[in-house]
Short mmCIF file of C-alpha atoms and ligand atoms in Angstrom, two decimals:
data_model
loop_
_atom_site.label_atom_id
_atom_site.label_comp_id
_atom_site.label_asym_id
_atom_site.label_seq_id
_atom_site.Cartn_x
_atom_site.Cartn_y
_atom_site.Cartn_z
CA UNK Y 21 118.23 108.72 50.05
CA UNK Y 22 117.96 107.13 46.55
CA UNK Y 23 115.75 107.19 43.53
CA UNK Y 24 113.45 104.39 44.63
CA UNK Y 25 112.22 106.74 47.22
CA UNK Y 26 111.15 109.23 44.75
CA UNK Y 27 114.04 111.53 44.98
CA UNK Y 28 114.95 113.07 41.74
CA UNK Y 29 118.61 113.59 40.41
CA UNK Y 30 119.52 117.24 40.47
CA UNK Y 31 122.81 116.58 38.69
CA UNK Y 32 123.03 114.09 35.87
CA UNK Y 33 126.31 113.47 34.25
CA UNK Y 34 126.17 111.23 31.06
CA UNK Y 35 129.03 109.61 29.29
CA UNK Y 36 131.26 112.47 30.20
CA UNK Y 37 134.71 112.67 28.50
CA UNK Y 38 137.46 115.28 29.03
CA UNK Y 39 140.51 114.94 26.90
CA UNK Y 40 143.39 117.37 27.20
CA UNK Y 41 145.52 117.75 24.18
CA UNK Y 42 149.19 118.98 24.51
CA UNK Y 43 152.52 118.72 22.60
CA UNK Y 44 153.09 115.54 24.55
CA UNK Y 45 150.00 113.96 23.30
CA UNK Y 46 146.56 113.34 24.77
CA UNK Y 47 145.50 112.78 28.28
CA UNK Y 48 142.20 111.54 29.32
CA UNK Y 49 141.09 113.46 32.37
CA UNK Y 50 137.67 112.04 32.56
CA UNK Y 51 136.97 108.73 30.84
CA UNK Y 52 133.32 108.13 30.16
CA UNK Y 53 131.71 108.88 33.53
CA UNK Y 54 128.07 108.66 34.18
CA UNK Y 55 126.68 109.74 37.57
CA UNK Y 56 123.46 110.90 39.17
CA UNK Y 57 123.50 113.13 42.21
CA UNK Y 58 120.22 113.54 44.22
CA UNK Y 59 118.77 116.78 45.26
CA UNK Y 60 119.65 117.55 48.79
CA UNK Y 61 122.56 115.23 49.05
CA UNK Y 62 126.22 115.72 50.01
CA UNK Y 63 127.95 113.63 47.27
CA UNK Y 64 131.75 112.83 47.79
CA UNK Y 65 134.26 111.96 44.95
CA UNK Y 66 137.39 110.43 46.19
CA UNK Y 67 140.47 109.43 44.36
CA UNK Y 68 144.26 109.70 44.38
CA UNK Y 69 146.07 112.71 42.71
CA UNK Y 70 145.54 112.67 38.91
CA UNK Y 71 142.37 110.52 39.10
CA UNK Y 72 140.35 113.14 37.26
CA UNK Y 73 138.47 114.58 40.33
CA UNK Y 74 138.89 118.25 39.46
CA UNK Y 75 138.42 117.78 35.82
CA UNK Y 76 135.15 116.20 36.43
CA UNK Y 77 134.09 118.94 39.00
CA UNK Y 78 135.10 121.54 36.56
CA UNK Y 79 133.00 120.03 33.91
CA UNK Y 80 129.88 120.32 36.16
CA UNK Y 81 129.76 124.25 35.74
CA UNK Y 82 131.55 124.18 32.40
CA UNK Y 83 134.71 125.83 33.70
CA UNK Y 84 136.09 122.94 31.64
CA UNK Y 85 134.30 122.24 28.46
CA UNK Y 86 133.63 118.53 28.12
CA UNK Y 87 135.08 116.83 25.09
CA UNK Y 88 131.87 114.86 24.87
CA UNK Y 89 128.92 113.82 26.90
CA UNK Y 90 126.28 115.77 28.79
CA UNK Y 91 125.92 117.62 32.06
CA UNK Y 92 122.43 118.36 33.16
CA UNK Y 93 121.63 120.40 36.30
CA UNK Y 94 118.02 120.72 37.27
CA UNK Y 95 116.99 119.30 33.94
CA UNK Y 96 118.91 121.79 31.89
CA UNK Y 97 121.75 120.37 29.67
CA UNK Y 98 124.56 122.89 30.08
CA UNK Y 99 126.51 121.67 27.11
CA UNK Y 100 123.69 122.90 24.88
CA UNK Y 101 123.57 126.53 26.16
CA UNK Y 102 124.77 129.52 24.52
CA UNK Y 103 127.04 131.94 26.50
CA UNK Y 104 124.27 134.00 27.89
CA UNK Y 105 122.14 131.07 28.96
CA UNK Y 106 125.26 129.53 30.52
CA UNK Y 107 125.99 132.64 32.52
CA UNK Y 108 122.44 132.38 33.94
CA UNK Y 109 122.60 128.72 34.57
CA UNK Y 110 125.86 129.08 36.43
CA UNK Y 111 124.25 131.28 38.96
CA UNK Y 112 122.73 128.23 40.32
CA UNK Y 113 126.21 126.68 40.98
CA UNK Y 114 128.58 127.98 43.58
CA UNK Y 115 131.97 126.76 44.00
CA UNK Y 116 134.78 126.83 46.67
CA UNK Y 117 138.49 126.03 46.22
CA UNK Y 118 141.46 124.62 48.15
CA UNK Y 119 143.19 127.86 48.02
CA UNK Y 120 140.17 130.05 48.51
CA UNK Y 121 140.65 132.32 45.45
CA UNK Y 122 139.75 135.47 47.43
CA UNK Y 123 140.59 138.99 46.07
CA UNK Y 124 143.41 140.08 48.36
CA UNK Y 125 142.87 143.90 47.82
CA UNK Y 126 139.19 143.73 48.81
CA UNK Y 127 137.72 143.39 52.21
CA UNK Y 128 135.60 140.29 53.36
CA UNK Y 129 132.46 142.43 52.74
CA UNK Y 130 133.72 143.57 49.18
CA UNK Y 131 134.76 139.94 48.24
CA UNK Y 132 131.08 138.88 48.78
CA UNK Y 133 129.80 142.09 47.21
CA UNK Y 134 131.81 141.20 44.15
CA UNK Y 135 129.81 137.91 43.52
CA UNK Y 136 126.55 139.90 43.94
CA UNK Y 137 127.57 142.61 41.61
CA UNK Y 138 128.62 140.08 39.00
CA UNK Y 139 125.09 138.55 39.20
CA UNK Y 140 123.46 141.94 38.62
CA UNK Y 141 121.86 142.22 42.18
CA UNK Y 142 120.62 145.70 42.89
CA UNK Y 143 123.04 147.65 45.07
CA UNK Y 144 120.52 148.48 47.74
CA UNK Y 145 120.19 144.76 48.51
CA UNK Y 146 123.86 144.16 49.20
CA UNK Y 147 124.03 145.14 52.73
CA UNK Y 148 121.29 143.13 54.09
CA UNK Y 149 122.32 140.06 51.98
CA UNK Y 150 125.99 140.37 52.82
CA UNK Y 151 125.27 140.67 56.57
CA UNK Y 152 123.22 137.54 56.41
CA UNK Y 153 125.74 135.63 54.60
CA UNK Y 154 128.53 136.52 56.94
CA UNK Y 155 126.38 135.72 59.93
CA UNK Y 156 125.72 132.31 58.24
CA UNK Y 157 129.36 131.60 58.10
CA UNK Y 158 130.24 133.04 61.50
CA UNK Y 159 132.27 136.17 60.25
CA UNK Y 160 129.92 138.89 61.11
CA UNK Y 161 132.66 140.64 63.05
CA UNK Y 162 135.23 140.40 60.09
CA UNK Y 163 133.51 142.27 57.37
CA UNK Y 164 136.21 144.97 57.24
CA UNK Y 165 139.13 142.61 57.42
CA UNK Y 166 141.36 141.80 54.40
CA UNK Y 167 142.05 138.33 53.47
CA UNK Y 168 145.68 138.48 54.79
CA UNK Y 169 144.29 139.22 58.14
CA UNK Y 170 142.34 135.88 58.27
CA UNK Y 171 143.21 132.44 59.14
CA UNK Y 172 142.85 129.67 56.64
CA UNK Y 173 139.49 128.51 57.99
CA UNK Y 174 138.14 132.12 57.99
CA UNK Y 175 139.27 132.50 54.39
CA UNK Y 176 137.39 129.38 53.46
CA UNK Y 177 134.34 130.81 55.29
CA UNK Y 178 134.62 133.91 53.05
CA UNK Y 179 134.74 131.52 50.10
CA UNK Y 180 131.64 129.86 51.28
CA UNK Y 181 129.81 133.17 51.89
CA UNK Y 182 130.66 134.29 48.34
CA UNK Y 183 129.69 131.01 46.83
CA UNK Y 184 126.26 131.24 48.46
CA UNK Y 185 125.69 134.83 47.48
CA UNK Y 186 123.35 134.11 44.65
CA UNK Y 187 121.30 131.30 46.36
CA UNK Y 188 122.78 128.52 44.35
CA UNK Y 189 121.18 125.08 44.31
CA UNK Y 190 124.44 123.36 44.09
CA UNK Y 191 127.85 123.94 45.87
CA UNK Y 192 130.94 122.49 44.25
CA UNK Y 193 133.87 122.07 46.63
CA UNK Y 194 137.24 121.32 45.04
CA UNK Y 195 139.51 120.04 48.05
CA UNK Y 196 137.99 122.68 50.12
CA UNK Y 197 139.55 121.45 53.45
CA UNK Y 198 142.90 120.06 52.04
CA UNK Y 199 144.77 123.25 53.07
CA UNK Y 200 143.46 123.21 56.59
CA UNK Y 201 144.48 121.57 59.91
CA UNK Y 202 142.32 118.74 61.30
CA UNK Y 203 140.31 120.79 63.77
CA UNK Y 204 139.60 123.67 61.24
CA UNK Y 205 138.70 120.93 58.88
CA UNK Y 206 136.16 119.62 61.14
CA UNK Y 207 134.52 123.12 61.62
CA UNK Y 208 134.43 123.83 57.81
CA UNK Y 209 132.76 120.41 57.35
CA UNK Y 210 130.17 121.08 59.94
CA UNK Y 211 129.42 124.25 58.38
CA UNK Y 212 129.00 122.55 55.00
CA UNK Y 213 126.63 120.14 56.65
CA UNK Y 214 124.53 122.77 58.17
CA UNK Y 215 124.38 124.61 55.02
CA UNK Y 216 123.09 121.46 53.35
CA UNK Y 217 120.63 120.88 56.08
CA UNK Y 218 119.32 124.45 56.53
CA UNK Y 219 119.28 125.61 52.98
CA UNK Y 220 118.84 122.25 51.19
CA UNK Y 221 121.72 122.96 48.95
CA UNK Y 222 123.07 119.87 47.15
CA UNK Y 223 126.84 119.77 47.70
CA UNK Y 224 129.39 117.84 45.71
CA UNK Y 225 132.82 117.61 47.42
CA UNK Y 226 136.06 116.12 45.77
CA UNK Y 227 138.73 115.11 48.09
CA UNK Y 228 141.62 112.70 48.59
CA UNK Y 229 140.77 112.66 52.38
CA UNK Y 230 138.32 109.76 53.03
CA UNK Y 231 137.79 111.54 56.44
CA UNK Y 232 135.78 114.14 54.63
CA UNK Y 233 133.44 111.55 53.03
CA UNK Y 234 133.14 109.73 56.34
CA UNK Y 235 132.05 112.84 58.16
CA UNK Y 236 129.50 114.50 55.89
CA UNK Y 237 128.61 112.61 52.61
CA UNK Y 238 125.45 110.63 51.90
CA UNK Y 239 126.65 109.02 48.64
CA UNK Y 240 130.13 108.72 47.07
CA UNK Y 241 131.94 107.68 44.09
CA UNK Y 242 135.71 106.48 43.79
CA UNK Y 243 137.76 107.58 40.76
CA UNK Y 244 140.82 106.04 39.27
CA UNK Y 245 142.32 106.91 35.93
CA UNK Y 246 139.42 109.27 34.90
CA UNK Y 247 136.80 106.48 35.64
CA UNK Y 248 134.31 105.92 38.37
CA UNK Y 249 135.26 102.49 39.84
CA UNK Y 250 132.70 102.28 42.70
CA UNK Y 251 129.71 104.23 43.62
CA UNK Y 252 127.03 104.15 46.20
CA UNK Y 253 125.70 105.00 49.69
CA UNK Y 254 128.64 105.93 51.98
CA UNK Y 255 127.41 103.73 54.84
CA UNK Y 256 127.09 100.76 52.56
CA UNK Y 257 130.42 101.39 50.93
CA UNK Y 258 132.07 101.67 54.44
CA UNK Y 259 130.43 98.30 55.47
CA UNK Y 260 131.25 96.30 52.27
CA UNK Y 261 133.68 97.97 49.93
CA UNK Y 262 134.03 96.16 46.56
CA UNK Y 263 137.24 97.48 45.18
CA UNK Y 264 140.73 97.20 46.41
CA UNK Y 265 141.13 100.93 45.94
CA UNK Y 266 137.92 101.70 47.98
CA UNK Y 267 139.32 99.46 50.82
CA UNK Y 268 142.57 101.45 50.78
CA UNK Y 269 140.76 104.66 51.21
CA UNK Y 270 138.54 103.25 54.06
CA UNK Y 271 141.66 101.85 55.74
CA UNK Y 272 143.21 105.35 55.99
CA UNK Y 273 140.31 106.43 58.20
CA UNK Y 274 139.25 103.32 60.09
CA UNK Y 275 142.80 102.46 60.83
CA UNK Y 276 141.92 98.87 61.94
CA UNK Y 277 145.23 97.22 62.01
CA UNK Y 278 145.70 94.54 64.78
CA UNK Y 279 148.96 94.70 66.66
CA UNK Y 280 151.16 91.76 65.63
CA UNK Y 281 151.50 90.71 69.20
CA UNK Y 282 147.81 89.97 69.51
CA UNK Y 283 148.01 87.51 66.61
CA UNK Y 284 151.08 85.69 67.88
CA UNK Y 285 150.44 82.23 68.98
CA UNK Y 286 146.76 82.11 67.80
CA UNK Y 287 145.92 79.13 65.85
CA UNK Y 288 142.18 79.88 64.96
CA UNK Y 289 140.55 81.52 62.03
CA UNK Y 290 140.54 85.22 62.23
CA UNK Y 291 137.58 87.06 60.86
CA UNK Y 292 136.58 90.77 60.77
CA UNK Y 293 133.02 91.54 61.21
CA UNK Y 294 131.03 94.72 60.45
CA UNK Y 295 127.76 95.21 61.89
CA UNK Y 296 125.14 97.97 62.13
CA UNK Y 297 125.98 99.74 65.34
CA UNK Y 298 122.53 99.15 66.79
CA UNK Y 299 122.43 95.31 66.39
CA UNK Y 300 123.13 93.28 69.30
CA UNK Y 301 126.46 91.78 68.43
CA UNK Y 302 126.98 90.13 71.93
CA UNK Y 303 123.69 88.35 71.45
CA UNK Y 304 124.78 87.17 68.16
CA UNK Y 305 128.00 85.83 69.39
CA UNK Y 306 126.59 83.89 72.22
CA UNK Y 307 124.07 82.35 69.94
CA UNK Y 308 126.70 81.21 67.66
CA UNK Y 309 128.76 79.62 70.35
CA UNK Y 310 125.57 77.80 71.57
CA UNK Y 311 124.47 76.74 68.10
CA UNK Y 312 127.76 75.48 66.84
CA UNK Y 313 130.62 73.46 68.30
CA UNK Y 314 133.14 76.26 68.03
CA UNK Y 315 134.76 78.75 70.63
CA UNK Y 316 135.12 82.34 69.86
CA UNK Y 317 137.33 84.98 71.23
CA UNK Y 318 136.97 88.60 70.45
CA UNK Y 319 140.46 90.29 70.01
CA UNK Y 320 139.44 93.77 69.13
CA UNK Y 321 136.19 95.91 68.64
CA UNK Y 322 135.11 99.44 68.05
CA UNK Y 323 132.29 101.61 66.84
CA UNK Y 324 132.95 104.18 63.97
CA UNK Y 325 130.38 106.96 62.96
CA UNK Y 326 129.82 107.04 59.21
CA UNK Y 327 127.99 110.27 58.28
CA UNK Y 328 126.62 110.00 61.83
CA UNK Y 329 125.46 106.31 61.67
CA UNK Y 330 127.14 103.86 63.92
CA UNK Y 331 129.11 101.03 62.19
CA UNK Y 332 130.65 98.40 64.48
CA UNK Y 333 133.87 96.37 63.58
CA UNK Y 334 135.21 93.74 65.44
CA UNK Y 335 137.97 90.94 64.97
CA UNK Y 336 137.24 87.55 66.31
CA UNK Y 337 139.24 84.30 66.46
CA UNK Y 338 137.15 81.10 66.03
CA UNK Y 339 138.54 77.75 66.78
CA UNK Y 340 137.00 74.22 66.23
CA UNK Y 341 136.62 71.72 63.47
CA UNK Y 342 136.74 73.16 60.11
CA UNK Y 343 133.11 72.14 59.25
CA UNK Y 344 131.72 73.68 62.41
CA UNK Y 345 133.68 76.83 61.79
CA UNK Y 346 132.28 77.15 58.34
CA UNK Y 347 128.87 76.82 59.65
CA UNK Y 348 129.32 79.45 62.23
CA UNK Y 349 130.99 81.81 59.90
CA UNK Y 350 128.14 81.32 57.42
CA UNK Y 351 125.68 82.20 60.17
CA UNK Y 352 127.50 85.36 61.20
CA UNK Y 353 127.67 86.45 57.63
CA UNK Y 354 124.04 86.08 57.36
CA UNK Y 355 123.32 88.20 60.45
CA UNK Y 356 125.78 91.05 60.08
CA UNK Y 357 126.70 93.64 57.39
CA UNK Y 358 129.84 91.61 56.28
CA UNK Y 359 132.35 89.13 57.38
CA UNK Y 360 135.73 88.88 56.05
CA UNK Y 361 138.17 86.07 56.78
CA UNK Y 362 141.47 87.85 57.38
CA UNK Y 363 143.38 84.65 58.15
CA UNK Y 364 142.30 81.12 57.70
CA UNK Y 365 143.39 78.41 59.93
CA UNK Y 366 146.90 77.42 58.85
N1 ATP F 24 144.88 121.61 31.88
C1 ATP F 24 145.40 120.41 31.68
N2 ATP F 24 146.05 120.02 30.57
C2 ATP F 24 146.49 118.72 30.41
N3 ATP F 24 146.32 117.85 31.32
C3 ATP F 24 145.61 118.01 32.32
C4 ATP F 24 145.05 119.33 32.65
N4 ATP F 24 144.27 119.19 33.73
C5 ATP F 24 144.36 117.93 34.13
N5 ATP F 24 145.25 117.16 33.44
C6 ATP F 24 145.48 115.79 33.56
O1 ATP F 24 144.11 115.06 33.61
C7 ATP F 24 144.37 114.07 34.67
C8 ATP F 24 143.43 114.37 35.80
O2 ATP F 24 143.66 115.44 36.53
P1 ATP F 24 142.86 116.16 37.67
O3 ATP F 24 143.57 117.61 38.00
O4 ATP F 24 141.41 116.10 37.24
O5 ATP F 24 143.09 115.17 38.87
P2 ATP F 24 142.65 115.34 40.36
O6 ATP F 24 142.11 114.02 40.74
O7 ATP F 24 141.96 116.44 40.61
O8 ATP F 24 144.02 115.29 40.97
P3 ATP F 24 144.63 116.06 42.30
O9 ATP F 24 144.02 115.32 43.58
O10 ATP F 24 146.23 116.15 42.16
O11 ATP F 24 144.01 117.51 42.27
C9 ATP F 24 145.90 114.18 35.21
O12 ATP F 24 146.49 113.21 34.28
C10 ATP F 24 146.31 115.45 34.76
O13 ATP F 24 147.66 115.53 34.51
MG1 MG F 25 142.39 118.27 41.66
#
């Protein structure tokens, strides 16, 4: 979804700067970031350690006070509010953390109750609300357990139940699956996706794991040194990343390395082609071979699912006269998502 389809931005970040001052000097955690996050989207922010992801996320609910710039949520500029107004506005924003941040001396039930109490919800509504929330996250039979008696995935489910206690419009997730094993990660991601779909909550996830973005995000931004270096629709970015850093992140999940032995003794031009999974790539190849005086040989191909949409990737060797090859590649480029020459004819 994007603005041209009439979707409004629920979160708007304008020229946000977060500077940390210490004895050693100043560090720019966030350096002039502007972003719009649409209502109902799952928005992913990726970057290596120190890129500024947590700083940016914590500025979204003013856990961290921005040095300059604005954060608007649902049209309200959080940086302009007084304490009381800010407390009110924050009820619309839930947050979950890498290490869960549960109260260890309280049961699962009481951990969620704590959030309701903090928001001033009348006590007689607790039971029904908490029962519903624990059902939503699949922990209805764990209400009387203490955090120490739960697995990591279950602890994060409590964290999610607590974050949703006050019916927020936005859920912020700081490396929410980074402490979990791959299969638990998948189950938490699918819970987040269903919360997004069922409750319409806008979710912002920050992560250094591109897998998270590939699984559930609609739009994404890549951060480096406090700045956003690339931003857009997740599928489009996977199909044609612009920045080297973005490519590196994508390579970590698509793992599309050709074995050396497959390349040995090949004289032709090697190209990597991305196509929308539903396009008829075989028909395209046979058209190209008929239209141009080249031969083609598919070395490797697979289909990946990006946020549920198929993206085909294959590697082809093209041989022939240089001029014919160029025409053929040009034709392929026009009829697919993208084409990248990975090795030109020597
Ligand atoms: N409280 C702080 N005081 C001083 N510097 C800070 C503070 N918090 C963050 N920084 C600095 O700001 C920069 C961005 O840090 P941040 O924690 O936002 O990165 P990150 O992308 O979340 O990294 P990670 O993936 O390791 O969590 C880093 O250089 C960091 O050292
Ligand atoms: Mg962080």
